[in-house]
Short mmCIF file of C-alpha atoms and ligand atoms in Angstrom, two decimals:
data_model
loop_
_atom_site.label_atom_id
_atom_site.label_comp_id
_atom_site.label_asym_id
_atom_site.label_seq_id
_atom_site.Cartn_x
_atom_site.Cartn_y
_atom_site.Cartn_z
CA UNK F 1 96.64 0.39 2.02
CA UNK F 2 95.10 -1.11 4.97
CA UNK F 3 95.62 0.56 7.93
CA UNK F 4 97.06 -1.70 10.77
CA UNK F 5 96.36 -1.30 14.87
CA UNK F 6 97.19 -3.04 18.16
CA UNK F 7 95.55 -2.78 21.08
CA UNK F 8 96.61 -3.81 24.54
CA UNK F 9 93.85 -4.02 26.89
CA UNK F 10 91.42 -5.22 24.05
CA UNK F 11 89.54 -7.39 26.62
CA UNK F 12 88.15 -4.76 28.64
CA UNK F 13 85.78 -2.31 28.41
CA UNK F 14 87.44 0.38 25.74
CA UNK F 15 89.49 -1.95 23.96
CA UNK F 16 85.74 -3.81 23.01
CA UNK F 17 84.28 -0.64 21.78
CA UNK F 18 87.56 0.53 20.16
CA UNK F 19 88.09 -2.50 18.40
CA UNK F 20 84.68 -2.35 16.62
CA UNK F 21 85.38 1.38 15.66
CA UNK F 22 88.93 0.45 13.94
CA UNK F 23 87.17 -2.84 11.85
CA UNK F 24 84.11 -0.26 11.11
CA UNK F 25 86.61 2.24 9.30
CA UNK F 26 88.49 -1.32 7.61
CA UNK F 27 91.33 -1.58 9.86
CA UNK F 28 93.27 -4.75 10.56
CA UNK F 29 93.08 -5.10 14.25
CA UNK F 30 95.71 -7.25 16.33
CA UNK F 31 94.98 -7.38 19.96
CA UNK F 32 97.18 -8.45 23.09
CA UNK F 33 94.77 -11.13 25.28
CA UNK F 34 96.01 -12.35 28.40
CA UNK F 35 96.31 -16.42 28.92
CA UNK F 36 93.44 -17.38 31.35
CA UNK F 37 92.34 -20.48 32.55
CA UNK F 38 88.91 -19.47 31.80
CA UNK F 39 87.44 -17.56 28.87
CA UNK F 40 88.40 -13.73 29.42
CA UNK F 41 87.36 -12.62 25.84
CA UNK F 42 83.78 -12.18 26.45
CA UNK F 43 83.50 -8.04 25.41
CA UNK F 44 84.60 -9.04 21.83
CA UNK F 45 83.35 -12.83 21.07
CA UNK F 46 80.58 -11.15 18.70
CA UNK F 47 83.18 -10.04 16.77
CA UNK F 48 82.84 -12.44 13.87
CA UNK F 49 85.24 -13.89 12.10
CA UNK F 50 85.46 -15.47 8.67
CA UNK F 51 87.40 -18.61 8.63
CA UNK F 52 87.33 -17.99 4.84
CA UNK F 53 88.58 -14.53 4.86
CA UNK F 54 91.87 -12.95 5.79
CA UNK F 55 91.28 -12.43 9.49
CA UNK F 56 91.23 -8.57 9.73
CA UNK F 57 91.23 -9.20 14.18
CA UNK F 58 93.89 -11.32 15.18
CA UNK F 59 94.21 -12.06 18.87
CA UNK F 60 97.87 -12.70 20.40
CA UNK F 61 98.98 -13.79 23.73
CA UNK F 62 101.10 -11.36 25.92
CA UNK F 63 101.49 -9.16 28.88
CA UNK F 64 102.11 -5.39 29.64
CA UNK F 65 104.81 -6.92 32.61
CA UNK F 66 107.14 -8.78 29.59
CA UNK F 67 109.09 -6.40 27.80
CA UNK F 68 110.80 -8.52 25.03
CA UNK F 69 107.63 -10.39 24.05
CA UNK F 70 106.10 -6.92 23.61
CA UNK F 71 109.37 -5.86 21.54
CA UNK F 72 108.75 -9.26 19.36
CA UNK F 73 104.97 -8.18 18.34
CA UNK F 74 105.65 -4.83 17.35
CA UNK F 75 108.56 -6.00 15.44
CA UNK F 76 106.11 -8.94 13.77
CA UNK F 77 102.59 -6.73 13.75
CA UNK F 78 104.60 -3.99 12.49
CA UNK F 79 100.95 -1.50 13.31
CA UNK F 80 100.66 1.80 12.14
CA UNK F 81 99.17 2.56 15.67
CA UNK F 82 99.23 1.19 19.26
CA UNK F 83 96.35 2.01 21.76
CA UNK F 84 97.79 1.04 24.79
CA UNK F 85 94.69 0.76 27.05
CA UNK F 86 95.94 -2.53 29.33
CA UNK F 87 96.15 -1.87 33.06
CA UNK F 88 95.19 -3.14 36.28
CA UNK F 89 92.75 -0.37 36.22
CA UNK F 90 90.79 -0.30 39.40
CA UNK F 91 91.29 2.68 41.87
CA UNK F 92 90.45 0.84 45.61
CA UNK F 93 92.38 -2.89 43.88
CA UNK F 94 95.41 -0.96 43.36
CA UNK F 95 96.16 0.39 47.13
CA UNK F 96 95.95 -3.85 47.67
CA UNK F 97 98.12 -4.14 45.04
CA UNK F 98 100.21 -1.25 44.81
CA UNK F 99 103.34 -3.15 43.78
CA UNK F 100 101.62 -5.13 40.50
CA UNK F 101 99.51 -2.29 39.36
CA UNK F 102 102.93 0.05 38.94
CA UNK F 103 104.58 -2.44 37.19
CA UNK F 104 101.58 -2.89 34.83
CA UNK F 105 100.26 0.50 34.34
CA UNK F 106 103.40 2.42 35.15
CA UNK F 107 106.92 0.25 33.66
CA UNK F 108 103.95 -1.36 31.26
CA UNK F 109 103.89 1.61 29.57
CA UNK F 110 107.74 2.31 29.17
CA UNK F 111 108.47 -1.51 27.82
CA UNK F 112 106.08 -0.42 25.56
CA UNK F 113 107.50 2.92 24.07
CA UNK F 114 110.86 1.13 24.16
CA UNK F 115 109.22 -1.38 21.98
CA UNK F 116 108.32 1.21 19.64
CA UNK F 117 111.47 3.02 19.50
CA UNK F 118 114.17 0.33 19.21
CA UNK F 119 111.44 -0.50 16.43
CA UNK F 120 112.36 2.17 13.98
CA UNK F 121 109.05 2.42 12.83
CA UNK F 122 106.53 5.33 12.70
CA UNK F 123 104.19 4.02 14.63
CA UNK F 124 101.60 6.60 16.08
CA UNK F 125 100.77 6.26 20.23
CA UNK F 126 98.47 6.50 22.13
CA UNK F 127 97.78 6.26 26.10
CA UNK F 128 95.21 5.37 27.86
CA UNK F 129 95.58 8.57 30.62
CA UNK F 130 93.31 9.15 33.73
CA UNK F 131 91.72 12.07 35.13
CA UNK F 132 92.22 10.46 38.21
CA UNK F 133 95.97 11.96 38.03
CA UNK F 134 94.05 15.47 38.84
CA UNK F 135 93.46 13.34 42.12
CA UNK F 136 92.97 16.34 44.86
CA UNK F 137 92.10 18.83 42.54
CA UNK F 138 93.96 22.14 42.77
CA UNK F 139 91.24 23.54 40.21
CA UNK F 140 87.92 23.18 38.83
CA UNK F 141 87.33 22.20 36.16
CA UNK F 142 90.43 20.45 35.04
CA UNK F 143 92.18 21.06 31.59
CA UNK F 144 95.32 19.85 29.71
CA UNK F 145 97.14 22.92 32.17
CA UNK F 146 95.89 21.47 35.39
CA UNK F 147 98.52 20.25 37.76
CA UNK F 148 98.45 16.62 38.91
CA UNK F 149 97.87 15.70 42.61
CA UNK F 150 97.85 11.74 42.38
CA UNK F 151 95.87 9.97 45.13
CA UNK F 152 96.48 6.25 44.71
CA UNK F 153 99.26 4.15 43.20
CA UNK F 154 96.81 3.86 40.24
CA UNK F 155 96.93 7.52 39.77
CA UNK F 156 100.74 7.65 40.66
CA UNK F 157 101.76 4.95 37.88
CA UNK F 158 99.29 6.82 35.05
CA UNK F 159 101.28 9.97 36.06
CA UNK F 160 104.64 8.52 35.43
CA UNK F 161 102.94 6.83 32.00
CA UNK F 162 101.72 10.23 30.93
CA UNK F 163 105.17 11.82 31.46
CA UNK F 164 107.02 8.94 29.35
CA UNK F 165 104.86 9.34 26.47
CA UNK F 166 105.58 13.35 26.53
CA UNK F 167 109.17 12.32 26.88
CA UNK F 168 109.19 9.29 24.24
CA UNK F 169 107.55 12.10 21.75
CA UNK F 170 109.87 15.73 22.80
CA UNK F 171 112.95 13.22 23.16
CA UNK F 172 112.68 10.72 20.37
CA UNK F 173 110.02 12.05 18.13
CA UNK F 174 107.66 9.55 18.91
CA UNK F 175 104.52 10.18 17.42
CA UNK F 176 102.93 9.91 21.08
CA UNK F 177 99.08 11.27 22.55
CA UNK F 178 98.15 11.49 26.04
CA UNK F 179 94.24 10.84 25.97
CA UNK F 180 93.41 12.25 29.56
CA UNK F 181 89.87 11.13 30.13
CA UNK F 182 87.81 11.26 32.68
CA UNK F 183 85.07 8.38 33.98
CA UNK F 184 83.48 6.38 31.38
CA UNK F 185 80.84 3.89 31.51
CA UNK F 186 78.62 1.68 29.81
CA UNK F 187 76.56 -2.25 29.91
CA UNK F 188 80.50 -3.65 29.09
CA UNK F 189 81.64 -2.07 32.57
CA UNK F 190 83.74 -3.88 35.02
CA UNK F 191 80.97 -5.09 37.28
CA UNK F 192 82.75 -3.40 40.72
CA UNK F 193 83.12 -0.03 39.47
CA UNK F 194 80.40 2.06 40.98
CA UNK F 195 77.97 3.15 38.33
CA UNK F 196 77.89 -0.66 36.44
CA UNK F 197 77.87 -1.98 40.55
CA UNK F 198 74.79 0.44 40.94
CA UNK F 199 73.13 -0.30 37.69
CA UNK F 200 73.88 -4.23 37.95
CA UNK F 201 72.34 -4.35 41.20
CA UNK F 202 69.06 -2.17 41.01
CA UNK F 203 67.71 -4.28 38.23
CA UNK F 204 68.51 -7.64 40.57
CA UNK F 205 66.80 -5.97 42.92
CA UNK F 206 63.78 -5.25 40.80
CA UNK F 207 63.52 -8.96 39.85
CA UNK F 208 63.90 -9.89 43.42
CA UNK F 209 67.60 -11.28 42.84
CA UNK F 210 69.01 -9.23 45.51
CA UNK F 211 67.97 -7.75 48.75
CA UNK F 212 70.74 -5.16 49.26
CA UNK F 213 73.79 -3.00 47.82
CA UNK F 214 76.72 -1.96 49.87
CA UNK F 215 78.63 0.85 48.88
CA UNK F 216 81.10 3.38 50.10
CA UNK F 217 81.59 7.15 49.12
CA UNK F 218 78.39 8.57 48.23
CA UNK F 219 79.39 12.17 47.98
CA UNK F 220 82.34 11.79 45.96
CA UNK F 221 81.51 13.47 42.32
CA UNK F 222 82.53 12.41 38.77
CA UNK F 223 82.12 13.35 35.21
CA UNK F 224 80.63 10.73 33.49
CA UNK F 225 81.06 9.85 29.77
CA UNK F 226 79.95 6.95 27.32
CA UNK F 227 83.11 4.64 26.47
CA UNK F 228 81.50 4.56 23.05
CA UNK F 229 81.72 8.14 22.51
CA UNK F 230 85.26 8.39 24.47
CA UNK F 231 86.80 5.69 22.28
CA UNK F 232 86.05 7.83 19.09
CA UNK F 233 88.79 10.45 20.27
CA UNK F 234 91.57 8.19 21.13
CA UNK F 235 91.14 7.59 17.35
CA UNK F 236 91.03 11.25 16.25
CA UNK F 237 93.97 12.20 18.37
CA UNK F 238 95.97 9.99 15.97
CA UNK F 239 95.04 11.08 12.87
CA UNK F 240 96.36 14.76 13.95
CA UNK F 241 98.98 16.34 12.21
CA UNK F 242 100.93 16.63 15.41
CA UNK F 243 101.06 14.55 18.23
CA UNK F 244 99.36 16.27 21.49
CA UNK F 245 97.51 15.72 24.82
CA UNK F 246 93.55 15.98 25.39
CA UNK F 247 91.29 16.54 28.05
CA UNK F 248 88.20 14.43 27.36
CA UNK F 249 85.11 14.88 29.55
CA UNK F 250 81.24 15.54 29.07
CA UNK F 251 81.92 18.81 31.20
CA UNK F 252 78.68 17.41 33.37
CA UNK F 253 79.37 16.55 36.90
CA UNK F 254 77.30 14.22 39.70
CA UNK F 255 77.72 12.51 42.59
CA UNK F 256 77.18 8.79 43.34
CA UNK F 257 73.87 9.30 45.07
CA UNK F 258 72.82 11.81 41.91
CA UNK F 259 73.74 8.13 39.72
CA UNK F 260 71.71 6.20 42.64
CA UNK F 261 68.87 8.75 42.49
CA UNK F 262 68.62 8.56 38.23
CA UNK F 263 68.81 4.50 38.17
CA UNK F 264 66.57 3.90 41.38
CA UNK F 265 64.02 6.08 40.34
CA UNK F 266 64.41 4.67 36.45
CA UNK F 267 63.33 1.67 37.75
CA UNK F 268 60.92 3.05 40.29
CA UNK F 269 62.57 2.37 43.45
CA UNK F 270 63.60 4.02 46.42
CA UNK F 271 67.54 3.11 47.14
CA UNK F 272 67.39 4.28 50.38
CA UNK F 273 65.68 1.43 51.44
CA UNK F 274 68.32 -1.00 49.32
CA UNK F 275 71.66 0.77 50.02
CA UNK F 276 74.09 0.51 53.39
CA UNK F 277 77.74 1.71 53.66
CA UNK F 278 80.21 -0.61 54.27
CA UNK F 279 83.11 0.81 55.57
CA UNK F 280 85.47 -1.85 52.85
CA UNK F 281 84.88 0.34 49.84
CA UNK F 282 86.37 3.67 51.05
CA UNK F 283 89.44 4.27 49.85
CA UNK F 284 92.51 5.31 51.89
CA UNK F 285 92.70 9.16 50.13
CA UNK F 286 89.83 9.24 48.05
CA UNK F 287 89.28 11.65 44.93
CA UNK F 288 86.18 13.63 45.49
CA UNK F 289 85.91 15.76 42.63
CA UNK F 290 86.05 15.14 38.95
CA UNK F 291 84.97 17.52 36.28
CA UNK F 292 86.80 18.09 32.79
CA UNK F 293 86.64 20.92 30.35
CA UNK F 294 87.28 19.38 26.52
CA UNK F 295 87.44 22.70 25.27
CA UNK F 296 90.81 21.75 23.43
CA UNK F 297 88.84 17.74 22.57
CA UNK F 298 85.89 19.86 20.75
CA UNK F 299 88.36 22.60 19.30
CA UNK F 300 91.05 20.75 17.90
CA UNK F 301 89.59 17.36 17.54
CA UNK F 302 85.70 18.50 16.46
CA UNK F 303 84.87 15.71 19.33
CA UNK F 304 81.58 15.81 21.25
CA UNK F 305 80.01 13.53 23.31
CA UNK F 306 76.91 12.08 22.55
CA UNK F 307 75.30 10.46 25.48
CA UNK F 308 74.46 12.26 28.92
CA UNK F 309 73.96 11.24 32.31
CA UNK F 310 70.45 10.22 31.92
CA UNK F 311 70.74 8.59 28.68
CA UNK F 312 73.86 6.43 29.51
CA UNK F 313 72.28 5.54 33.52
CA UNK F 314 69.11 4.02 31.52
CA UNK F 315 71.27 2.56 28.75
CA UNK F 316 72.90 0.36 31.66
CA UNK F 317 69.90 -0.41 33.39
CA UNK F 318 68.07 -1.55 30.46
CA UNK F 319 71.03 -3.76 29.55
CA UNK F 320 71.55 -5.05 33.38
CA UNK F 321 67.59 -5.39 33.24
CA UNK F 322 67.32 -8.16 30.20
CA UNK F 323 70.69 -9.74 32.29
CA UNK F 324 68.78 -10.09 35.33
CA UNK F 325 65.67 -11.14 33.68
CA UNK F 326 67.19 -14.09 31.88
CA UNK F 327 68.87 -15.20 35.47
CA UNK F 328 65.07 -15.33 36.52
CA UNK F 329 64.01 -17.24 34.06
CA UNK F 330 67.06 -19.21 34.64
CA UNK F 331 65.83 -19.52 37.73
CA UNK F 332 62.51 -20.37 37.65
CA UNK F 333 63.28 -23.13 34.98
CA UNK F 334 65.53 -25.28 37.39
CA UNK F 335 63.12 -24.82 40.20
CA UNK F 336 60.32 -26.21 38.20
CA UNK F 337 63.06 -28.80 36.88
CA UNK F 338 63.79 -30.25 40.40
CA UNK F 339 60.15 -29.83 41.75
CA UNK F 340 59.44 -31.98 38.68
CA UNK F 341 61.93 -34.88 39.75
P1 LIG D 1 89.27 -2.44 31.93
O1 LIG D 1 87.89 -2.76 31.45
O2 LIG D 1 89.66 -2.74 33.33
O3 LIG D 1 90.30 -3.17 30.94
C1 LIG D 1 91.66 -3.29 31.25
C2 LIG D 1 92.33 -4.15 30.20
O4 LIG D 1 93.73 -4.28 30.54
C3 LIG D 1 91.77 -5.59 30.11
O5 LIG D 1 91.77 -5.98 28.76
C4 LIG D 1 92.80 -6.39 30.88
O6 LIG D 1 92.87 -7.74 30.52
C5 LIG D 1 94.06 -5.66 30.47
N1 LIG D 1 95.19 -5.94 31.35
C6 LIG D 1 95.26 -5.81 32.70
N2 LIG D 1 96.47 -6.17 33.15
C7 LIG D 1 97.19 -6.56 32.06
C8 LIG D 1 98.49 -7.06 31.88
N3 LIG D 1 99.33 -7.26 32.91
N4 LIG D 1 98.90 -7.35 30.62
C9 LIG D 1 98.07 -7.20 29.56
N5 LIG D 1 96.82 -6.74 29.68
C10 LIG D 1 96.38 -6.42 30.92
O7 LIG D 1 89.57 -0.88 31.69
P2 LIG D 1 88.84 0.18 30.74
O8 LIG D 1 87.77 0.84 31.52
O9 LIG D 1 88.56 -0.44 29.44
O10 LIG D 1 89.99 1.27 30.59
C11 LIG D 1 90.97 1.16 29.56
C12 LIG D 1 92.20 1.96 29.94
O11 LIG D 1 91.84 3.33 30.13
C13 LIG D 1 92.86 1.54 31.24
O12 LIG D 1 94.25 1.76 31.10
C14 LIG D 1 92.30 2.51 32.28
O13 LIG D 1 93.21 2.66 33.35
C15 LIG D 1 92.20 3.76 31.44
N6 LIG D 1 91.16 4.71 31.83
C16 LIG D 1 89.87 4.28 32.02
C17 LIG D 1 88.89 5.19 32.35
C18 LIG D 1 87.46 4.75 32.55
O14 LIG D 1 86.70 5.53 33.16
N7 LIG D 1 87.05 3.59 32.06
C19 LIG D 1 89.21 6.56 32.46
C20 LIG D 1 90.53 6.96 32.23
C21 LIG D 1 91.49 6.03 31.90
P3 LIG D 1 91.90 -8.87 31.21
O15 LIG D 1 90.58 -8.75 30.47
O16 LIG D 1 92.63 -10.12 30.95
O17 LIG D 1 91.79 -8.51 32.65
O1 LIG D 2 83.69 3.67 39.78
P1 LIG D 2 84.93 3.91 40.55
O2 LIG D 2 85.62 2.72 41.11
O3 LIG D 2 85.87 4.76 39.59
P2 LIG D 2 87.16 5.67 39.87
O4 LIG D 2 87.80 5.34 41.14
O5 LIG D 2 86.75 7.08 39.64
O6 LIG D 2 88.14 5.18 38.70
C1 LIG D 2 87.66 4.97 37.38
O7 LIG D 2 87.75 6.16 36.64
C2 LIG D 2 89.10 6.65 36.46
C3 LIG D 2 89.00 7.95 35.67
O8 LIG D 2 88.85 9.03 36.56
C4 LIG D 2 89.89 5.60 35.71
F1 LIG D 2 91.14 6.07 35.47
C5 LIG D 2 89.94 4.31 36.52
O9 LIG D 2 90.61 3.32 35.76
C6 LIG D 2 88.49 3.85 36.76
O10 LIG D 2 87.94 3.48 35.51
O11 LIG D 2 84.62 4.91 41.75
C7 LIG D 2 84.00 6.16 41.54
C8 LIG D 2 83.68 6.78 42.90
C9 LIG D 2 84.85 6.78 43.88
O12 LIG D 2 84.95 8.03 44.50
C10 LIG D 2 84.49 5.72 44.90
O13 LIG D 2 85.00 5.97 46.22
O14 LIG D 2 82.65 5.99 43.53
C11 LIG D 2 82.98 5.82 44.89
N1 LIG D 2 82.33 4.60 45.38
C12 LIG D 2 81.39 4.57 46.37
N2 LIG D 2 81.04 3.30 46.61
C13 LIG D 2 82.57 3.34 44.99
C14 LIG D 2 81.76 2.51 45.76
N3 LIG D 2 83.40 2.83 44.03
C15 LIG D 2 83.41 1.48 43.84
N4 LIG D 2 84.20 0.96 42.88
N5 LIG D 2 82.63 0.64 44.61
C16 LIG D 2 81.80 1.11 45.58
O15 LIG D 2 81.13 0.34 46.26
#
């Protein structure tokens, strides 16, 4: 029988590459979009689909901050599995907004479970944890045993998310996963979080775009992952016998001006001429260390990651690259079009 999955969060970055993954292994995929007054489903518009055919990704509108339409899909989808990857998921956005990204990321997650239990269904679960809940690390590197010391109201609501799935699973029996994952990146990354930021605007630079990048933090230090690769364990940790939590991380740690140093030099530049700090982009308490150990990922799971630093740093550029190089030509085309008016 067809195996049935829906994903909140689909839109972004994970949901794009874990949608493809479920359709590659013949899922039926429903996914929760937003309604925007503009197009918001650009990640997964190559996603084909055959008017002729049974649809095998449906698309529905909803949001993580309305409980009973949530209720009202699971009871309709009736999935075998929910990835619940939607939140308001930037670190400096949600000290702004500490109020929203709570009630998204944090209740979000409990309407939800609820959802799920009043259900009646066995529906496996998965959450979209953060190692930014390690937040001022008490050790190094962090595992599944590693107390949390949130540092944001991001990290505060995925804290009180990671506790309701444990309790939704020990309480109820909820088949129920914490995936605890550190950074990951990749050419689909939100365009203001730093490595996509750094990679987006070294390859404007190149094509003489852009003059300059401000940043914030360069010493802080993070453990960074391909969403590709990452994506494949939120899958595996459902197909487990038992329901569990993960620690998944490349075990490879750099700072921000290690990433500036690998994609300015890719592109043979020197980013200390490009780069100034502006004081905007530090954060109020700022996490300065990430670093995972998946020993319990690669043990349990038989997940490894595929792509390193250097690999995944030139996979972005060389994406942001053929970006930048069709705004050129862009460009050049209308300036040639109005000189020839
Ligand atoms: P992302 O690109 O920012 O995607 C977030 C998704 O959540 C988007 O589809 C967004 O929809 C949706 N969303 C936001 N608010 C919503 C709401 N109120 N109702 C319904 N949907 C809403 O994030 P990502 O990098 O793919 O990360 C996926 C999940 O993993 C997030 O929960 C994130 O916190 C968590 N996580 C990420 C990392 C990482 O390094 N990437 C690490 C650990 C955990 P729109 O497209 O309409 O905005
Ligand atoms: O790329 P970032 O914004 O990612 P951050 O804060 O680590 O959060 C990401 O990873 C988490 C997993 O640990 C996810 F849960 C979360 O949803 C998100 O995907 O910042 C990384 C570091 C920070 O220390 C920040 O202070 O880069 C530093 N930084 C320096 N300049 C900057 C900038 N970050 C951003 N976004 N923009 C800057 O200009």
């Amino acid at each position: 029988m067809t195996k049935k999955a829906f994903i909140t969060g689909i839109t972004g970055q994970d949901g794009s590459y874990l949608v493809e993954l479920l359709l590659g292994k013949g899922y039926e995929v429903w996914g929760l979009i937003r309604r925007s007054s503009s197009f918001n489903t650009g990640r997964i518009d190559h996603i084909y689909i055959d008017p002729h055919e049974q649809p095998r990704l449906r698309l529905v509108h909803g949001d993580m901050t309305d409980g009973s339409n949530l209720a009202a899909l699971i009871g309709e989808i009736k999935p075998d599995e929910v990835y619940n990857l939607a939140a308001q998921s930037h670190v400096r956005v949600s000290f702004d907004q500490p109020i929203y990204s709570v009630n998204v990321g944090a209740l979000g997650t409990l309407r939800l479970l609820e959802a799920i239990r009043s259900s009646g269904l066995p529906i496996r679960f998965y959450q979209a944890s953060s190692s930014e809940m390690y937040g001022k690390v008490v050790e190094t590197p962090q595992t599944e045993k590693t107390p949390f010391y949130p540092r944001s109201p991001y990290a505060c609501a995925k804290v009180y998310s990671f506790w309701q799935t444990v309790n939704h699973r020990e309480a109820y029996g909820v088949f129920a996963c914490n995936g605890i994952l550190f950074n990951h990146e990749s050419p689909r990354r939100g365009e203001t979080f730093v490595t996509r930021k750094i990679t987006r605007a070294a390859s404007r630079i190149k094509c003489g775009l852009q003059e300059k990048l401000f940043l914030g933090n360069l010493d802080a230090r993070r453990d960074w992952g391909f969403s590709g690769d990452y994506v494949e364990a939120m899958w595996l940790m459902l197909q487990q016998d038992q329901p569990d939590d993960y620690v998944i991380a490349t075990g490879e740690c750099h700072s921000v001006r290690e990433f500036l140093d690998e994609v300015f030099g890719y592109l043979n530049l020197d980013w200390q001429r490009y780069v100034e700090i502006d004081a905007r982009y530090f954060r109020p308490s700022e996490v300065d260390l990430l670093h995972g150990d998946a020993s319990k990922a690669r043990r349990l799971l038989n997940w490894q990651p595929r792509v390193g630093f250097r690999e995944l740093a030139r996979m972005m550029v060389d994406a942001d690259m053929k970006i930048a190089e069709r705004e050129c030509a862009m460009r050049d085309h209308d300036a040639k079009d109005g000189a020839a008016r």
